[in-house]
Coordinates of C-alpha atoms in Angstrom, one line a residue:
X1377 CA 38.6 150.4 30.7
X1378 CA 35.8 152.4 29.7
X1379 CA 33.3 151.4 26.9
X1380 CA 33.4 153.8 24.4
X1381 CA 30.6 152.1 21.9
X1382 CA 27.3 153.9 22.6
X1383 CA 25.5 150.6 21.1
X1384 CA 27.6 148.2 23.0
X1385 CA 27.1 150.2 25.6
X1386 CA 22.8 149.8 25.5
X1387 CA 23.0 146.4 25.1
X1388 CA 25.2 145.9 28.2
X1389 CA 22.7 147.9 30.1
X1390 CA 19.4 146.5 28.8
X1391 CA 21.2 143.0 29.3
X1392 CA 22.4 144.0 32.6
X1393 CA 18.9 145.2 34.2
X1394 CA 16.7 142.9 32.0
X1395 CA 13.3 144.2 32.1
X1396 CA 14.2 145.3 35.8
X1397 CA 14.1 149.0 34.6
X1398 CA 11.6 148.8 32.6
X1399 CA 9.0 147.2 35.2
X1400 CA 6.4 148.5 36.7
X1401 CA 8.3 149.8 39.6
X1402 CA 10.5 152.1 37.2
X1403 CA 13.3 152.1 39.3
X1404 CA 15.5 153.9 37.7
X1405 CA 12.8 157.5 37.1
X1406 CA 13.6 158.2 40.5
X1407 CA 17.5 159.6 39.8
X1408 CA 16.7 161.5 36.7
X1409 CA 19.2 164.3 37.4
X1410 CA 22.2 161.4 38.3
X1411 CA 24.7 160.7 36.0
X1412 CA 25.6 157.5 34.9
X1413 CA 28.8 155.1 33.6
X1414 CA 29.4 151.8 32.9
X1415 CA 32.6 150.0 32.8
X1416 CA 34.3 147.0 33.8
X1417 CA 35.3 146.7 37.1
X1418 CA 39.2 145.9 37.3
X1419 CA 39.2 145.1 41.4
X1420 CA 38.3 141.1 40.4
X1421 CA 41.1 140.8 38.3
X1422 CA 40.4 138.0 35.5
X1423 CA 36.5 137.9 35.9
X1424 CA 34.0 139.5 34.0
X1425 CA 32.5 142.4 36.3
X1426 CA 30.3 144.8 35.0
X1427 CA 30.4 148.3 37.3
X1428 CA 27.6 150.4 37.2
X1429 CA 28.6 153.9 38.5
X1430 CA 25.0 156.5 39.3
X1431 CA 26.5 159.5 40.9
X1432 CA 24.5 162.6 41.6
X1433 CA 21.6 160.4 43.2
X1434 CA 19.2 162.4 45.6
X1435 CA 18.8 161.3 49.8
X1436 CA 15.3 160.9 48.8
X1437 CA 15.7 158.0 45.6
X1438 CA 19.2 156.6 47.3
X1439 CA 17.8 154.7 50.0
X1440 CA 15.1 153.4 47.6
X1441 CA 16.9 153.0 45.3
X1442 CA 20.0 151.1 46.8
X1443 CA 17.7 148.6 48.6
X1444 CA 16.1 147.6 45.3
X1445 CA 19.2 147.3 43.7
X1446 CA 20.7 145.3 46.1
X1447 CA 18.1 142.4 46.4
X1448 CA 18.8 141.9 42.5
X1449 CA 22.6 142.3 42.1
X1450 CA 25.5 140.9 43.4
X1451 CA 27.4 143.8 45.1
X1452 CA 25.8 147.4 45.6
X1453 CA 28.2 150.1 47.7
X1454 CA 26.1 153.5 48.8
X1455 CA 29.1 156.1 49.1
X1456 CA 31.8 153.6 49.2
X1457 CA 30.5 151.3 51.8
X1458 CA 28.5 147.9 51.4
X1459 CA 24.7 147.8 51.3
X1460 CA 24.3 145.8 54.9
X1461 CA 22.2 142.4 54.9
X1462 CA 21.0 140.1 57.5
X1463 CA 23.3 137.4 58.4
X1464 CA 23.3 134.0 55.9
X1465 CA 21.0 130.9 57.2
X1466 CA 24.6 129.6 58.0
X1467 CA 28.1 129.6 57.4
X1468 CA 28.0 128.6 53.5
X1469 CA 24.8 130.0 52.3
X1470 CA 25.4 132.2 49.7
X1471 CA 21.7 132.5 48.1
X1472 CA 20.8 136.3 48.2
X1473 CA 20.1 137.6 51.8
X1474 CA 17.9 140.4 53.3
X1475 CA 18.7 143.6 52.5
X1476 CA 18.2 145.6 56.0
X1477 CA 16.5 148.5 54.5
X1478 CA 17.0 151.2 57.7
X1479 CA 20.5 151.4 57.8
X1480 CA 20.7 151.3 53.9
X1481 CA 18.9 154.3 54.0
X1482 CA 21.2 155.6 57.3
X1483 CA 24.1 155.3 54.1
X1484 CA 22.9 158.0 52.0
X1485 CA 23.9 161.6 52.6
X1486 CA 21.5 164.8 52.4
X1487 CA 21.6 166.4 49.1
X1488 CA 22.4 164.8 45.7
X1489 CA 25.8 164.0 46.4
X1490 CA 24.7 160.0 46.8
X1491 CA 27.3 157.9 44.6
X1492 CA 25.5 154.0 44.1
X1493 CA 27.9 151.2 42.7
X1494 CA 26.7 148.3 41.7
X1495 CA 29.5 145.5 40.6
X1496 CA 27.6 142.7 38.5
X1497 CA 29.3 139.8 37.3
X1498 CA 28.8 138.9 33.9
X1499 CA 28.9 134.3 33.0
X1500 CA 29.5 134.1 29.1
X1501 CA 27.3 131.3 28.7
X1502 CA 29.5 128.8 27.4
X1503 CA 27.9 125.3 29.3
X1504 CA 26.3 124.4 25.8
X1505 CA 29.6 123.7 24.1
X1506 CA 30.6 121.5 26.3
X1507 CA 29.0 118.0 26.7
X1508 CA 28.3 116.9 30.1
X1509 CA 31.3 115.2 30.7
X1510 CA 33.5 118.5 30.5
X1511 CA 34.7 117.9 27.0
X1512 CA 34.9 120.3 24.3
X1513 CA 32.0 120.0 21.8
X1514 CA 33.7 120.1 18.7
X1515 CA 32.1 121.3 16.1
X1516 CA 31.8 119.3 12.7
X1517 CA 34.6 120.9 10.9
X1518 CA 37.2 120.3 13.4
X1519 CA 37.6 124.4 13.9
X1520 CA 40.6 125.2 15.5
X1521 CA 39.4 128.9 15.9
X1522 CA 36.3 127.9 17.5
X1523 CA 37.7 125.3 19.8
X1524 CA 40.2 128.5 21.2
X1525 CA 37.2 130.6 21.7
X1526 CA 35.5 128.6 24.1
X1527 CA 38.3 127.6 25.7
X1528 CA 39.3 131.4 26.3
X1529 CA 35.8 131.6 27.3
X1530 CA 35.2 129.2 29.6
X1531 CA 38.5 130.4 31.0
X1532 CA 36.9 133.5 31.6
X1533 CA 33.8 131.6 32.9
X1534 CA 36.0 129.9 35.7
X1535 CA 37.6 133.1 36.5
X1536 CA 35.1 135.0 37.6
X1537 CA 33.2 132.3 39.4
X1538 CA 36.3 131.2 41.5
X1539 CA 36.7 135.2 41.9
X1540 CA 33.2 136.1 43.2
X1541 CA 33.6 132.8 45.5
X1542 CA 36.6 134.5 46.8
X1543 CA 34.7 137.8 47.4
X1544 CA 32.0 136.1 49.2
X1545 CA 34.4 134.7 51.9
X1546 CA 36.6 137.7 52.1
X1547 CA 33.4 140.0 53.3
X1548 CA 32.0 136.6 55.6

């Protein structure tokens, strides 16, 4: 499914790099000539992934490029194939590991035919309607409408972090 709202799409994109792009580090001035898509990702079915497609990248940004990406986002791919990192501190660590930047950049192909995915996934933020016992808040007019909405989204919200948990262990 492609997003076809040019606004909606902006958000998505400011939301999904934050102030990342805009830093001081610019790292997205690198790849002016690449072109760029964003859609969701349908591989994790019933999670919200956001896929960030830059094709066209040049061997001299893709390297750079990938390496930084990586070290911020959940899954980056450098023509198809994982970004590599050093081994977890142990069998079920799962914080964010070293990106190992040489044979990142030994990924990228000469020319600007680099293609960098990056697959983020996306937690509707639906912990403060429900009180810390798990229950519903309900909200003082007893909506029906509103009490299906956060269940759909938390639904969602359990989806996609039993999915990425999944993920994890399946690349171990």
């Amino acid at each position: 499914m492609i997003i076809k709202n040019v606004g909606f799409v902006y958000f998505l994109f400011t939301l999904f790099f934050s102030a990342k792009a805009i830093s001081v580090d610019s790292i997205f001035k690198a790849p002016v000539g690449s072109i760029y898509s964003l859609e969701y990702n349908p591989t994790y079915t019933g999670a919200n992934v956001l896929k960030l497609k830059l094709s066209n990248v040049p061997d001299k940004s893709c390297a750079t490029l990938a390496t930084q990406l990586a070290g911020q986002y959940f899954e980056v791919l450098v023509n198809n194939q994982y970004v590599p990192f050093t081994p977890p501190a142990s069998g079920t660590t799962w914080n964010r590991n070293t990106v190992v930047a040489d044979k990142t950049a030994a990924l990228c192909k000469s020319g600007k035919d680099n293609t960098i995915v990056v697959n983020h996934f996306v937690y509707p933020k639906t912990y403060a309607l429900y009180q810390s016992g798990g229950d519903i808040v309900h909200s003082s007019g007893g909506s029906a409408e509103k009490e299906n909405l956060i269940k759909v989204s938390y639904e969602i919200y359990r989806k996609t972090m039993q999915t990425r948990e999944n993920h994890q262990l399946s690349i171990k």
